Coordinates of C-alpha atoms (C1' of nucleotides) in Angstrom, one line a residue:
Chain A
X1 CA -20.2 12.9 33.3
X2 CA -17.0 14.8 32.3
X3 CA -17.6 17.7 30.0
X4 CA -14.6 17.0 27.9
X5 CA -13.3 13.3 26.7
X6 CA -16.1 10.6 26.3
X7 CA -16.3 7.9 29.5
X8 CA -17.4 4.5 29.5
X9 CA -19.3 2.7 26.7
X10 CA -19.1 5.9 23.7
X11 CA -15.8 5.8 25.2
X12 CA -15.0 2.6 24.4
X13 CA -16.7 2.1 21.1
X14 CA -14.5 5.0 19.9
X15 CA -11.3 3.1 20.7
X16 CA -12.4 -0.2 19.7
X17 CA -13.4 1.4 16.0
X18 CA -10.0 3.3 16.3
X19 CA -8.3 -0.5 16.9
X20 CA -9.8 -2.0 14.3
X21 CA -8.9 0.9 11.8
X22 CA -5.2 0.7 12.8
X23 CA -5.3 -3.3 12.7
X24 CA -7.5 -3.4 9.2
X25 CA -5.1 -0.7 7.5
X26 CA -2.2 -2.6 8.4
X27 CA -3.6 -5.5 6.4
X28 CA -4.8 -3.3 3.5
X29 CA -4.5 0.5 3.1
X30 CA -7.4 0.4 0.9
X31 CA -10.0 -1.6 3.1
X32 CA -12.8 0.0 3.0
X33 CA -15.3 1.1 5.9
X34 CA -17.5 -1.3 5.7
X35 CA -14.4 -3.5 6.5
X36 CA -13.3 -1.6 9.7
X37 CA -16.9 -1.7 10.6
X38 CA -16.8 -5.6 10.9
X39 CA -13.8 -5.5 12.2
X40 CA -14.5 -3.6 15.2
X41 CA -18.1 -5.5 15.8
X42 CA -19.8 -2.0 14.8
X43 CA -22.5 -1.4 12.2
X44 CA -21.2 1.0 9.8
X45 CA -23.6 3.6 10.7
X46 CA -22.3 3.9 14.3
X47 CA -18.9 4.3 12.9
X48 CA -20.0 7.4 10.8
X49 CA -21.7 8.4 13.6
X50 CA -17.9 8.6 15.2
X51 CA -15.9 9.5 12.6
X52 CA -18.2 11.2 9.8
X53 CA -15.1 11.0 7.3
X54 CA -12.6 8.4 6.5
X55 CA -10.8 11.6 6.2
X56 CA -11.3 12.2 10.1
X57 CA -10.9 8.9 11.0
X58 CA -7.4 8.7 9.4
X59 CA -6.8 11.8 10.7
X60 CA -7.6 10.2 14.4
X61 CA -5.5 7.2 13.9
X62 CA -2.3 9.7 12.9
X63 CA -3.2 11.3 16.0
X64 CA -3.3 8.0 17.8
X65 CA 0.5 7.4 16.0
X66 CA 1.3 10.3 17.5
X67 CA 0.5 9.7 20.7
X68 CA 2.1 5.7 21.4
X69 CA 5.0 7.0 19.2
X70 CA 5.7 10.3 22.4
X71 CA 4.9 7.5 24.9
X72 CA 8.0 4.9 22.9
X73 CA 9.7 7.7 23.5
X74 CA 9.6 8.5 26.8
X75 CA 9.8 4.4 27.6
X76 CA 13.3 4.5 25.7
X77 CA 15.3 7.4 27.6
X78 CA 16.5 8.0 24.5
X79 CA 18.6 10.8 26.2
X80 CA 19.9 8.4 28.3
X81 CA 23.2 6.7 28.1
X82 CA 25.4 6.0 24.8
X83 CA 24.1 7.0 21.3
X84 CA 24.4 3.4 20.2
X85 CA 22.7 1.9 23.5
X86 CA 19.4 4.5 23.0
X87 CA 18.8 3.6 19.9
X88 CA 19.0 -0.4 20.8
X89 CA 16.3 0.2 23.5
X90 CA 14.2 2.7 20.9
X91 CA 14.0 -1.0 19.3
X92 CA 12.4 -2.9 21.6
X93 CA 10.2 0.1 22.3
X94 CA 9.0 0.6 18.8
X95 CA 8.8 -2.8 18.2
X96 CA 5.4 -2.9 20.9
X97 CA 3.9 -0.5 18.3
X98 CA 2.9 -3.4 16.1
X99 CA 0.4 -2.7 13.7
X100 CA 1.5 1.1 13.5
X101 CA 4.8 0.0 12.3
X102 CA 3.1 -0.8 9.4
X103 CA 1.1 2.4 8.8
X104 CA 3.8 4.3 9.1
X105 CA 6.1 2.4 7.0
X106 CA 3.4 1.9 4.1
X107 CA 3.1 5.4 4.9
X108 CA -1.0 5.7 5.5
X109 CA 0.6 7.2 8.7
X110 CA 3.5 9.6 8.0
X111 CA 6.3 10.0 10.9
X112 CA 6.4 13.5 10.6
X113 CA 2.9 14.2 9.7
X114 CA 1.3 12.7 12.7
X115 CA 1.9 14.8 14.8
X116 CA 5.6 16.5 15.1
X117 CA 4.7 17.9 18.7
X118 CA 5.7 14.5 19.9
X119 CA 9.0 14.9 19.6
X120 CA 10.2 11.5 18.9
X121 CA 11.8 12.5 15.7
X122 CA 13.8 14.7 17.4
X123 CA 15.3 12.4 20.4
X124 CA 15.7 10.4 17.7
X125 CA 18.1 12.8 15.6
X126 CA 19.8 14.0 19.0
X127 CA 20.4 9.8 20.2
X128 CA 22.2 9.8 16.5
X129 CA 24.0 12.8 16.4
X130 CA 25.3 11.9 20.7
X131 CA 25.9 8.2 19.0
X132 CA 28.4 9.8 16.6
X133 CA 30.2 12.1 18.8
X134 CA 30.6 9.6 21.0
X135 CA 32.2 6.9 18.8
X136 CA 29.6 4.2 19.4
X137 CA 27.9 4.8 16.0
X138 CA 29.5 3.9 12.3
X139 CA 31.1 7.2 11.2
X140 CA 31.1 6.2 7.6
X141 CA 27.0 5.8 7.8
X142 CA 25.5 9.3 7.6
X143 CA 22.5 10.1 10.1
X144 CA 19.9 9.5 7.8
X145 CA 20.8 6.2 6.9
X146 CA 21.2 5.1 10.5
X147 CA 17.4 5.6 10.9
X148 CA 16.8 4.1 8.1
X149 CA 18.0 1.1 9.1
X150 CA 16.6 1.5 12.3
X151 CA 13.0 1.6 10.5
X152 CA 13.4 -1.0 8.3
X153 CA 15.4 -3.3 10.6
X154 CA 12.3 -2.9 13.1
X155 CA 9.8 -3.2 9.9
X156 CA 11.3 -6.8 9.2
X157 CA 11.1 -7.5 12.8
X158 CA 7.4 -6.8 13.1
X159 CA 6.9 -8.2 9.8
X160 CA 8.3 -11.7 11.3
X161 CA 6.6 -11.6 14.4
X162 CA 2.9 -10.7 13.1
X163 CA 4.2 -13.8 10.7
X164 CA 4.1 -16.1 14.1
X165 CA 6.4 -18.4 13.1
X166 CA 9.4 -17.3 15.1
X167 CA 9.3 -16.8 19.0
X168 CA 9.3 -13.3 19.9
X169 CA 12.6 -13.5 21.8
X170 CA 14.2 -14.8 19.1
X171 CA 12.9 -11.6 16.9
X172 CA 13.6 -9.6 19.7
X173 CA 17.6 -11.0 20.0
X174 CA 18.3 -11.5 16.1
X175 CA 16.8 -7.8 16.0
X176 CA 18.9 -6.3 18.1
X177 CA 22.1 -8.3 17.5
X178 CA 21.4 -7.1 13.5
X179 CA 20.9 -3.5 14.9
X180 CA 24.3 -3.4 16.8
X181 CA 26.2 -4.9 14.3
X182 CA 25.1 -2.8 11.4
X183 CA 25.1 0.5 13.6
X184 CA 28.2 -0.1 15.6
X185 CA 31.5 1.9 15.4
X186 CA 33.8 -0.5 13.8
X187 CA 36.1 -0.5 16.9
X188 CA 33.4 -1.0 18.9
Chain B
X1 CA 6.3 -10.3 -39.4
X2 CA 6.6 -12.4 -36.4
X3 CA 4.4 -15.1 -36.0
X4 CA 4.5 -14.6 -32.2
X5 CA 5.5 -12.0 -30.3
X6 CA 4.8 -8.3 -31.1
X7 CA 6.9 -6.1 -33.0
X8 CA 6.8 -2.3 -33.9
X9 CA 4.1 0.0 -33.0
X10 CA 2.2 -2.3 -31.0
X11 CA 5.4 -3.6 -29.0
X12 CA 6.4 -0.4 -27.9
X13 CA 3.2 0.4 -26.8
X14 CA 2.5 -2.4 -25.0
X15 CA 5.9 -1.9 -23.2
X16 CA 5.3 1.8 -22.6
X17 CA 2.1 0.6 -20.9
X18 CA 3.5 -1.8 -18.6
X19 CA 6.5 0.3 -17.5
X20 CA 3.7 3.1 -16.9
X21 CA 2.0 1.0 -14.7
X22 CA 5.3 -0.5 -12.9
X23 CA 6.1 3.7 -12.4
X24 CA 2.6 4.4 -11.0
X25 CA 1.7 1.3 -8.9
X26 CA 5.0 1.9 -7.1
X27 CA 3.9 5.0 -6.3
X28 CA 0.6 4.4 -5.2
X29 CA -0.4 0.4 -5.2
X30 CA -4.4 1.3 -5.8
X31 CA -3.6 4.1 -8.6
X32 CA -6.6 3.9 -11.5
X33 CA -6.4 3.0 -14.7
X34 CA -6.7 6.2 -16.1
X35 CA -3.8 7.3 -14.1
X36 CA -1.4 4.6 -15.8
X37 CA -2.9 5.4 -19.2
X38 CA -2.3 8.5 -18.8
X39 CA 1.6 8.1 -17.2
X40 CA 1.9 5.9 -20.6
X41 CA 0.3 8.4 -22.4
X42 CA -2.1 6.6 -24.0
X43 CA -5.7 7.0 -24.2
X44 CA -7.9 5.0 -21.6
X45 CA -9.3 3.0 -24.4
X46 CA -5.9 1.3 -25.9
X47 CA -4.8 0.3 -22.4
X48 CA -8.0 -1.8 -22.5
X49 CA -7.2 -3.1 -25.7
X50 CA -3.7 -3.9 -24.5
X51 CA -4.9 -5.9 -21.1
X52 CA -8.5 -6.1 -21.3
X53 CA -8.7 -6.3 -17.3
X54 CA -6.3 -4.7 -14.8
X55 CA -6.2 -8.3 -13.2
X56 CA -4.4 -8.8 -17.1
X57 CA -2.2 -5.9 -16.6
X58 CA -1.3 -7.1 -13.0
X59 CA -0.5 -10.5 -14.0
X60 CA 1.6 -9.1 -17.0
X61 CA 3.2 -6.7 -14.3
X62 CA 4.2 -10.0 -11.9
X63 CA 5.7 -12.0 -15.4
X64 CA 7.6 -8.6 -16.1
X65 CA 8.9 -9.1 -12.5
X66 CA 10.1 -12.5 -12.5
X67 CA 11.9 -12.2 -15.7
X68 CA 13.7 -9.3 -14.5
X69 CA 14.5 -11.3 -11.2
X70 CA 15.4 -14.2 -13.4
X71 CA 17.7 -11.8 -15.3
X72 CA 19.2 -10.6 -12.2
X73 CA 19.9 -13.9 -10.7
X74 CA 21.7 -14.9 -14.0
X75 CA 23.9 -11.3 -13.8
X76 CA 24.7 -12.0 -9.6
X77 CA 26.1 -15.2 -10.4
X78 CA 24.7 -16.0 -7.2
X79 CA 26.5 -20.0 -7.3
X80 CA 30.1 -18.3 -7.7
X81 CA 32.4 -17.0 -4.8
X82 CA 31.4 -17.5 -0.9
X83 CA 28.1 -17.2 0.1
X84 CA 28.6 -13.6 1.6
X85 CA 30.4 -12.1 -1.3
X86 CA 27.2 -13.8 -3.5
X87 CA 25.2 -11.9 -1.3
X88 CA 26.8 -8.7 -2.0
X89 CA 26.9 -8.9 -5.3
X90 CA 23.1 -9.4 -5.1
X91 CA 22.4 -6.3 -3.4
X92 CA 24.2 -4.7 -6.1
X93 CA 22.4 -6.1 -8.8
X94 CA 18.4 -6.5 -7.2
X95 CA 19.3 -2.4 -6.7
X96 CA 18.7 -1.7 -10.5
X97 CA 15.1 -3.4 -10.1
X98 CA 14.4 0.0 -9.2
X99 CA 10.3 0.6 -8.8
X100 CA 9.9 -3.4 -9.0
X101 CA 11.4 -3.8 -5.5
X102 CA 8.7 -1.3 -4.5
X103 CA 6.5 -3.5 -6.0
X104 CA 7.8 -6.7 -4.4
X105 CA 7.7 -4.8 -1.1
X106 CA 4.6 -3.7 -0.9
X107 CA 3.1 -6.9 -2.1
X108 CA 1.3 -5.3 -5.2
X109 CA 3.6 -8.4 -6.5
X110 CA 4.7 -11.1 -4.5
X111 CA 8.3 -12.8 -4.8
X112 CA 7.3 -15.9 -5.0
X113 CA 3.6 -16.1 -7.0
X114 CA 5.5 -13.4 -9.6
X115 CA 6.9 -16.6 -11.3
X116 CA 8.3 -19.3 -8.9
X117 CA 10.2 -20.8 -12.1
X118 CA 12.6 -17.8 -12.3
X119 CA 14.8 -19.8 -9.5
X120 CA 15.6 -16.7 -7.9
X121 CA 14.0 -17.9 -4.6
X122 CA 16.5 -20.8 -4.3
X123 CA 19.5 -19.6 -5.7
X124 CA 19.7 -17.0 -2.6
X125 CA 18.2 -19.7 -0.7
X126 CA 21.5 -22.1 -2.0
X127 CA 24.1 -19.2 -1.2
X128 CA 22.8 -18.1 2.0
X129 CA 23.2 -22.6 3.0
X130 CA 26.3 -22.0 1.2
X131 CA 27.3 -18.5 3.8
X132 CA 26.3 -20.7 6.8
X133 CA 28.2 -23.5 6.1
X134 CA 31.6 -21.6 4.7
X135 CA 31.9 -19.8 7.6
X136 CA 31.5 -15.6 5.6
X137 CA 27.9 -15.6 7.1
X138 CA 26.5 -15.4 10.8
X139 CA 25.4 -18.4 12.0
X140 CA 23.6 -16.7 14.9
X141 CA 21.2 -15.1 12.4
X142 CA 18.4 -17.4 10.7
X143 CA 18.1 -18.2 6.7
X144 CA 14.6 -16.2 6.8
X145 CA 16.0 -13.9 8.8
X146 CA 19.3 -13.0 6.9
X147 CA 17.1 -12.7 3.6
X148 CA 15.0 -10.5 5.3
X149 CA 18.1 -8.4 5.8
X150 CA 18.9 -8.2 2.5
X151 CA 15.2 -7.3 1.2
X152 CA 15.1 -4.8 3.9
X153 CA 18.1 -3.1 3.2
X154 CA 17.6 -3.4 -0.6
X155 CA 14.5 -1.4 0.0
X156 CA 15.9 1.3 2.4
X157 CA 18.4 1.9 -0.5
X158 CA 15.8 2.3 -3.5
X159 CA 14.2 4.8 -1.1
X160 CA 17.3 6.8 -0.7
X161 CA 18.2 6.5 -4.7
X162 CA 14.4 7.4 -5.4
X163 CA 14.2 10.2 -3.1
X164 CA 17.6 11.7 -5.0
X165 CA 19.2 13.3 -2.2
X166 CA 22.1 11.5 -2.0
X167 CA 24.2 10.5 -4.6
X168 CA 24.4 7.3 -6.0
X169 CA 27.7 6.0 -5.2
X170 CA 26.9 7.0 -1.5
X171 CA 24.0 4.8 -1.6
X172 CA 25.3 1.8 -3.6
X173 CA 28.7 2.2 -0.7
X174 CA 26.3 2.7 2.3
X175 CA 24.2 -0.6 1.2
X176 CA 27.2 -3.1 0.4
X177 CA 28.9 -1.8 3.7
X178 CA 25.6 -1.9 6.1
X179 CA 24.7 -5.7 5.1
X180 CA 27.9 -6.9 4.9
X181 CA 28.1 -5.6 8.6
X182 CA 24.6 -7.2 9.8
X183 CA 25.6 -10.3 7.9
X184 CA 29.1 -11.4 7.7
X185 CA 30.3 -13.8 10.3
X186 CA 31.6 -12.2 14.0
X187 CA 35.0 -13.3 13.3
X188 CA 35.4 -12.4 9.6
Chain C
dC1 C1' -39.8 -0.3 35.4
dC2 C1' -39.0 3.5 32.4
dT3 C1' -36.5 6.8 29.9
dA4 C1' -32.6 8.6 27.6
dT5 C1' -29.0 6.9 25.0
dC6 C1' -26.9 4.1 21.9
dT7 C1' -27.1 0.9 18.3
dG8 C1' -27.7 -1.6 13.6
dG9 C1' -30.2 -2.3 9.4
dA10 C1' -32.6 -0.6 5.4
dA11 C1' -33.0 2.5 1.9
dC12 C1' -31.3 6.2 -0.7
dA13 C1' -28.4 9.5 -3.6
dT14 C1' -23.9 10.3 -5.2
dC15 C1' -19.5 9.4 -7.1
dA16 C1' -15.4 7.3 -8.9
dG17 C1' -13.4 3.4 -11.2
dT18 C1' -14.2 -0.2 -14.6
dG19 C1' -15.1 -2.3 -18.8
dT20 C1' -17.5 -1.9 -23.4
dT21 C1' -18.9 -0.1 -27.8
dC22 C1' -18.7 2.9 -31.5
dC23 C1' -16.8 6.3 -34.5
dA24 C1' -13.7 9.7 -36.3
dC25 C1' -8.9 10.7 -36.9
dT26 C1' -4.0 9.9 -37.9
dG27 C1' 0.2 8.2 -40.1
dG28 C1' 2.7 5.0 -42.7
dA29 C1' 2.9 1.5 -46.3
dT30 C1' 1.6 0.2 -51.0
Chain D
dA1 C1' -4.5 8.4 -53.5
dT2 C1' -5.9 4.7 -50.8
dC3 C1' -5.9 1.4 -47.6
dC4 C1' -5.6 0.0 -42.8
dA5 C1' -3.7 -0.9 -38.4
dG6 C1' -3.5 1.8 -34.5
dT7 C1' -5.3 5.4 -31.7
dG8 C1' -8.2 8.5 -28.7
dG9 C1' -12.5 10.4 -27.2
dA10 C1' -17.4 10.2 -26.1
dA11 C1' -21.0 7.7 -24.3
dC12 C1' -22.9 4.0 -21.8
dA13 C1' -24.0 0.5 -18.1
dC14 C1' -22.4 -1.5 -14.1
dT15 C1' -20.3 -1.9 -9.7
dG16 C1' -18.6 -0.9 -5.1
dA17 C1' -17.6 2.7 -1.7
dT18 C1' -19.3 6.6 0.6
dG19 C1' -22.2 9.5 3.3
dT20 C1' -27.0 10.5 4.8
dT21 C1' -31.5 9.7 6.8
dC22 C1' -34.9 7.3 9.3
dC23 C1' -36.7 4.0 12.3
dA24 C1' -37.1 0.0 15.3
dG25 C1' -34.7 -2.6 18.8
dA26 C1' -31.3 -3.1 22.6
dT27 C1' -29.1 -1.4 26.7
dA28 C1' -27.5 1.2 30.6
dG29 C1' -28.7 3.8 34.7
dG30 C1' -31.9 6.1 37.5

DNA sequence: CCTATCTGGAACATCAGTGTTCCACTGGAT
DNA sequence: ATCCAGTGGAACACTGATGTTCCAGATAGG
């Protein structure tokens, strides 16, 4: 028995409450407990007995956030290479968060809020900034609006793949062939 | 006095109500009653009397949004001028929906349920066939896909012009230049 | 097998939002 | 001055979500 994180079956009914939160809050910021509950096969007492609050059960999924979105950004290298070329890979990267996608961008899950220490936001400003210098990025586009399109490119993307309808490589492509064009030094 | 519609005190009213609760429920989808009295400045009790249920107020919200959409269409000429340069013009004009396209993006009011008969839906439907075929849009991109563009980017800039930061004219420039970018044909 | 642990359901108090009713007040029109 | 439509507040019942407690059944691990 390890003194400090849970092991095997607490262990597991923790994460698959935490899954059901992130996938049930996705669908509707509002659901309510009960909701998640069903969702993750749990009787809502066990999942007060786990999270006493919704307060600290939100607060664990922003910590969750937190967590996948330092992991995307060690995955991408965004350090690595051209500005425009880290941001194209922070795209596929992101887009594996899914249902987080949609916390964050309904903003139940803020970027900042949960959890700065990760440092994604700030790869993220440096890729840009290295992007510009470099003359792979669109001058005329300031920094902030270059991530915004980021986000909301990668929101649509998500949004179409949850959807079903189209294959994921053709999200995937049209994603990043939308990203390039849009971000792309016109010379480029 | 009108036989139909309202007129005086009880128009304005009724008006003040509804933009209140366009305000607030773009600001936070499950805001309370008493919150958009309140934003309306009106007592609890004469937003009942105005929309007896908020399923009434939401329905009136959704009508409010398809005539403004309908409006819009008629101001984009979307059936003039290639289908790109249709597009564009859009952008420009679906950008003064201001807090409506929060609403349409967050779902609080869907495009299609807020009033199918606004024609909205299929005029951009019409010029985005009319982009592929006359050679201004990207034929690599899907229909669903290039609208989702549009929406997307539509909603990044609202959150810039909303936020305040920048001005404007930076916005309104940053928008038209970003989805003509994504969208416009490789050659073009 | 047996025990410590984990679980789900029932019951409960609490609270916020909703929708209703009633009444007193205001301001403008006659 | 006197209506009177319009208003806002107080009070009420009702509902659904929340958080708590308690207990009986299931389950894992020795």
């Amino acid at each position: 028995m390890t003194v400090d994180s849970e092991t095997g079956t607490r262990g597991r009914t923790r994460k698959a409450i935490l899954d059901a939160a992130i996938r049930v809050l996705a669908a509707d910021p509002s659901a309510s407990l009960g909701q998640i509950a069903d969702a993750a096969d749990v009787g809502r007492t066990t999942l007060h007995r786990y999270y006493p609050d919704r307060a600290e059960l939100l607060t664990s999924v922003m910590q969750e956030a937190g967590r996948r979105l330092g992991d995307a950004a060690v995955r991408a290298r965004l350090d690595e290479g051209t500005g425009l070329d880290a941001i194209l890979r922070a795209c596929q990267t992101l887009l594996q968060l899914g249902d987080l996608l949609t916390l964050m961008f309904t903003e139940v899950v803020s970027i900042d809020t949960c959890g700065p220490e990760h440092g994604f936001s700030q790869s993220l400003d440096d890729a840009c900034a290295r992007g510009l210098a470099d003359g792979t990025l669109d001058t005329r586009l300031s920094p902030g609006w270059l991530q915004g399109i980021l986000w909301s490119s990668l929101y649509l993307g998500w949004s179409e793949l949850r959807e079903g309808t189209t294959p994921p490589h053709d999200v995937v492509s049209q994603l990043l062939l939308t990203v390039r064009k849009a971000l792309a030094a016109p010379g480029e």
